[in-house]
Short mmCIF file of C-alpha atoms in Angstrom, two decimals:
data_model
loop_
_atom_site.label_atom_id
_atom_site.label_comp_id
_atom_site.label_asym_id
_atom_site.label_seq_id
_atom_site.Cartn_x
_atom_site.Cartn_y
_atom_site.Cartn_z
CA MET A 262 -41.81 1.66 -6.51
CA LEU A 263 -38.61 1.91 -4.61
CA ALA A 264 -40.72 3.62 -1.77
CA GLN A 265 -43.00 0.60 -1.90
CA GLY A 266 -40.16 -1.90 -1.11
CA ASP A 267 -40.21 -2.85 -4.69
CA VAL A 268 -36.90 -4.83 -4.07
CA ARG A 269 -36.54 -5.17 -8.26
CA ALA A 270 -36.48 -1.42 -8.62
CA PHE A 271 -33.53 -1.39 -6.22
CA ASP A 272 -31.62 -3.73 -7.77
CA GLU A 273 -32.04 -2.02 -11.08
CA LEU A 274 -30.98 1.15 -9.69
CA TYR A 275 -28.01 -0.33 -8.13
CA GLU A 276 -26.97 -2.36 -11.26
CA ARG A 277 -27.23 0.88 -13.05
CA TRP A 278 -25.72 3.23 -10.95
CA TRP A 279 -23.23 1.23 -8.86
CA GLU A 280 -20.22 1.57 -11.20
CA LYS A 281 -20.65 5.10 -12.19
CA CYS A 282 -20.89 5.93 -8.20
CA LEU A 283 -17.59 4.38 -7.92
CA ASP A 284 -16.13 6.43 -10.86
CA ALA A 285 -16.94 9.34 -8.89
CA ALA A 286 -15.65 8.81 -5.51
CA PHE A 287 -12.75 7.12 -6.95
CA LYS A 288 -11.51 10.33 -9.10
CA ARG A 289 -12.14 12.49 -5.76
CA LEU A 290 -10.41 9.99 -3.36
CA GLY A 291 -7.90 7.54 -5.28
CA ASP A 292 -8.85 5.04 -2.34
CA ARG A 293 -10.99 2.02 -4.17
CA SER A 294 -11.56 0.45 -1.12
CA ALA A 295 -13.02 4.10 0.68
CA SER A 296 -14.79 4.39 -2.75
CA GLU A 297 -16.43 0.93 -2.43
CA ASP A 298 -17.45 1.76 1.22
CA ILE A 299 -19.02 5.06 0.38
CA VAL A 300 -20.83 3.73 -2.49
CA GLN A 301 -21.93 0.67 -0.88
CA ASN A 302 -23.21 2.98 2.14
CA LEU A 303 -25.27 4.92 -0.15
CA PHE A 304 -27.06 2.50 -1.29
CA ILE A 305 -27.70 0.72 2.17
CA ARG A 306 -29.34 4.28 2.76
CA LEU A 307 -31.27 4.72 -0.03
CA TRP A 308 -32.91 1.37 0.77
CA GLU A 309 -33.28 1.73 4.37
CA ASN A 310 -34.61 5.24 3.95
CA ARG A 311 -36.93 4.23 1.03
CA VAL A 312 -39.74 5.26 2.27
CA THR A 313 -39.27 8.94 3.35
CA LEU A 314 -37.42 9.87 0.47
CA ASP A 315 -38.66 11.99 -2.28
CA ILE A 316 -36.26 11.83 -5.21
CA ALA A 317 -36.83 14.05 -8.11
CA HIS A 318 -33.90 13.02 -10.18
CA VAL A 319 -31.85 9.65 -8.69
CA PRO A 320 -28.69 10.81 -10.94
CA ALA A 321 -28.48 14.27 -8.84
CA TYR A 322 -29.46 12.12 -5.57
CA LEU A 323 -26.80 9.74 -6.08
CA MET A 324 -24.01 11.82 -7.21
CA ALA A 325 -24.51 14.30 -4.40
CA GLY A 326 -24.64 11.33 -2.05
CA VAL A 327 -21.23 10.20 -3.20
CA ARG A 328 -19.80 13.90 -2.67
CA TYR A 329 -21.10 13.95 0.67
CA GLY A 330 -19.64 10.68 1.58
CA VAL A 331 -16.24 11.47 0.04
CA LEU A 332 -16.45 14.64 2.16
CA ASP A 333 -17.49 12.43 5.51
CA HIS A 334 -14.30 9.94 4.67
CA LEU A 335 -11.95 13.20 3.98
CA ALA A 336 -13.07 14.62 7.51
CA LYS A 337 -12.94 11.21 9.49
CA LYS A 338 -9.37 10.84 7.48
CA LYS A 339 -8.36 14.28 8.94
CA ASN A 340 -9.24 13.23 12.43
CA SER A 341 -7.23 10.27 12.11
CA ASP A 342 -4.06 12.19 10.62
CA ARG A 343 -4.45 14.26 13.77
CA PHE A 344 -5.03 11.17 16.13
CA PHE A 345 -1.28 9.71 14.71
CA THR A 346 0.03 13.01 15.01
CA LEU A 347 -0.94 13.00 18.86
CA PHE A 348 -0.33 9.71 19.24
CA ASP A 349 3.05 9.82 17.96
CA ALA A 350 3.77 12.94 20.37
CA ILE A 351 2.71 10.81 23.30
CA LEU A 352 4.92 8.05 22.31
CA SER A 353 7.74 10.53 21.52
CA ASN A 354 6.82 12.19 24.92
CA SER A 355 6.34 15.65 23.24
CA VAL A 356 2.63 15.40 23.53
CA ILE A 357 2.56 18.32 25.99
CA GLU A 358 4.43 20.67 23.32
CA LYS A 359 2.10 19.21 20.55
CA VAL A 360 -1.26 19.97 22.14
CA THR A 361 -0.37 23.32 23.69
CA ASP A 362 1.32 24.46 20.24
CA SER A 363 -2.30 23.76 19.18
CA ASP A 364 -5.27 26.41 18.52
CA SER A 365 -7.97 23.54 18.05
CA ALA A 366 -9.90 22.11 21.21
CA ASP A 367 -10.49 19.13 19.30
CA ASP A 368 -6.71 18.35 19.41
CA ARG A 369 -6.46 19.58 23.00
CA LEU A 370 -9.67 16.98 23.37
CA MET A 371 -8.14 14.18 21.27
CA ALA A 372 -5.34 14.07 23.39
CA VAL A 373 -6.48 14.07 26.81
CA ASP A 374 -8.77 11.09 25.30
CA LEU A 375 -5.72 9.39 24.11
CA MET A 376 -3.45 10.13 27.06
CA LYS A 377 -6.22 8.47 29.32
CA TRP A 378 -6.53 5.39 27.53
CA VAL A 379 -2.38 4.71 26.85
CA MET A 380 -2.23 5.10 30.71
CA ALA A 381 -4.98 3.13 31.22
CA TYR A 382 -3.39 0.51 29.13
CA GLY A 383 0.02 0.99 30.74
CA GLU A 384 -1.58 -0.05 34.20
CA GLY A 385 -2.49 -3.57 32.60
CA LEU A 386 0.88 -4.10 31.82
CA PRO A 387 3.03 -6.67 34.01
CA GLU A 388 4.46 -4.18 36.86
CA LYS A 389 7.93 -4.01 35.56
CA ARG A 390 7.19 -3.60 31.92
CA LYS A 391 4.29 -0.41 33.74
CA GLN A 392 6.86 0.93 35.32
CA VAL A 393 9.27 1.49 32.67
CA PHE A 394 6.11 2.50 30.08
CA ILE A 395 4.44 4.67 32.73
CA SER A 396 7.91 6.48 33.37
CA HIS A 397 8.66 6.84 30.00
CA VAL A 398 5.32 8.32 28.82
CA ARG A 399 3.89 10.04 31.73
CA ASP A 400 7.13 10.75 33.38
CA ARG A 401 8.84 11.44 30.23
CA LEU A 402 12.17 9.95 31.39
CA THR A 403 14.93 9.04 29.05
CA LYS A 404 15.44 5.07 28.72
CA LYS A 405 19.27 5.74 30.10
CA GLU A 406 17.12 7.91 33.10
CA ILE A 407 14.63 5.05 33.56
CA ALA A 408 17.54 2.40 33.59
CA GLU A 409 19.08 4.50 36.63
CA LYS A 410 15.85 5.26 38.25
CA MET A 411 14.96 1.54 38.54
CA GLY A 412 18.53 0.37 38.48
CA ILE A 413 18.07 -2.11 35.97
CA ASP A 414 19.97 -2.63 32.68
CA LEU A 415 19.46 0.22 29.40
CA LYS A 416 18.67 -3.04 27.22
CA THR A 417 16.22 -4.20 29.69
CA VAL A 418 14.26 -0.70 29.74
CA GLU A 419 14.57 -0.67 25.71
CA ARG A 420 12.85 -4.45 25.77
CA HIS A 421 9.89 -3.50 28.20
CA LEU A 422 9.36 -0.69 25.92
CA LEU A 423 9.56 -2.07 23.09
CA LEU A 424 6.87 -5.22 24.22
CA ALA A 425 4.57 -2.23 25.80
CA LEU A 426 4.64 -0.36 22.60
CA ARG A 427 3.94 -3.54 20.57
CA GLY A 428 0.98 -4.11 22.57
CA LEU A 429 0.05 -0.66 22.42
CA LYS A 430 -0.06 -0.81 18.60
CA ASP A 431 -1.84 -4.08 18.26
CA HIS A 432 -4.76 -2.36 20.20
CA ILE A 433 -4.78 0.91 18.58
CA ALA A 434 -7.36 0.41 16.19
CA THR A 435 -9.89 0.10 18.83
CA VAL A 436 -9.09 3.20 20.35
CA ILE A 437 -9.29 4.93 16.87
CA ALA A 438 -12.56 3.66 16.26
CA ALA A 439 -13.54 4.90 19.55
CA ILE A 440 -11.97 8.24 19.56
CA LEU A 441 -13.18 9.14 15.73
CA VAL A 442 -16.55 8.30 17.13
CA SER A 443 -16.34 10.35 20.18
CA GLN A 444 -15.11 13.68 17.91
CA SER A 445 -17.92 13.12 15.21
#
């Protein structure tokens, strides 16, 4: 009935299996929101592919879908954790050491993409803030060195960096999404 587009059949499956699938995902992740997303995506795919699916045993199909959804979520989380490690390394001026210490080509590619984005962000800042930010991130200068180089007060350098980093963190969700999609 589902293969023929019967909405009542889908509703019945949803009502019977939603909680069981959610419980299975939650037991593996311990994250209710992520578990709900996984199960929701499973049922969306079930409906979208209803015509081409050949499901012999619905419970086995749904539980396998939950397992694969959890594994996919964990893989993306792992990439996200690597991303944040590299992001922190860039902001603390140790990205070169982090990347060269890594054996992972994915980490190196992610770091290159991230650094490009961070530098592009820096180019869009007001001139003084841009100079401070780029000196700190690309040239790896300390706040004190930047103050001396630019002939400005250390507190001014700190303020420019604070504002630049706040702006960067406000826009980081877009970067995470873009980099993780490109890594998939």
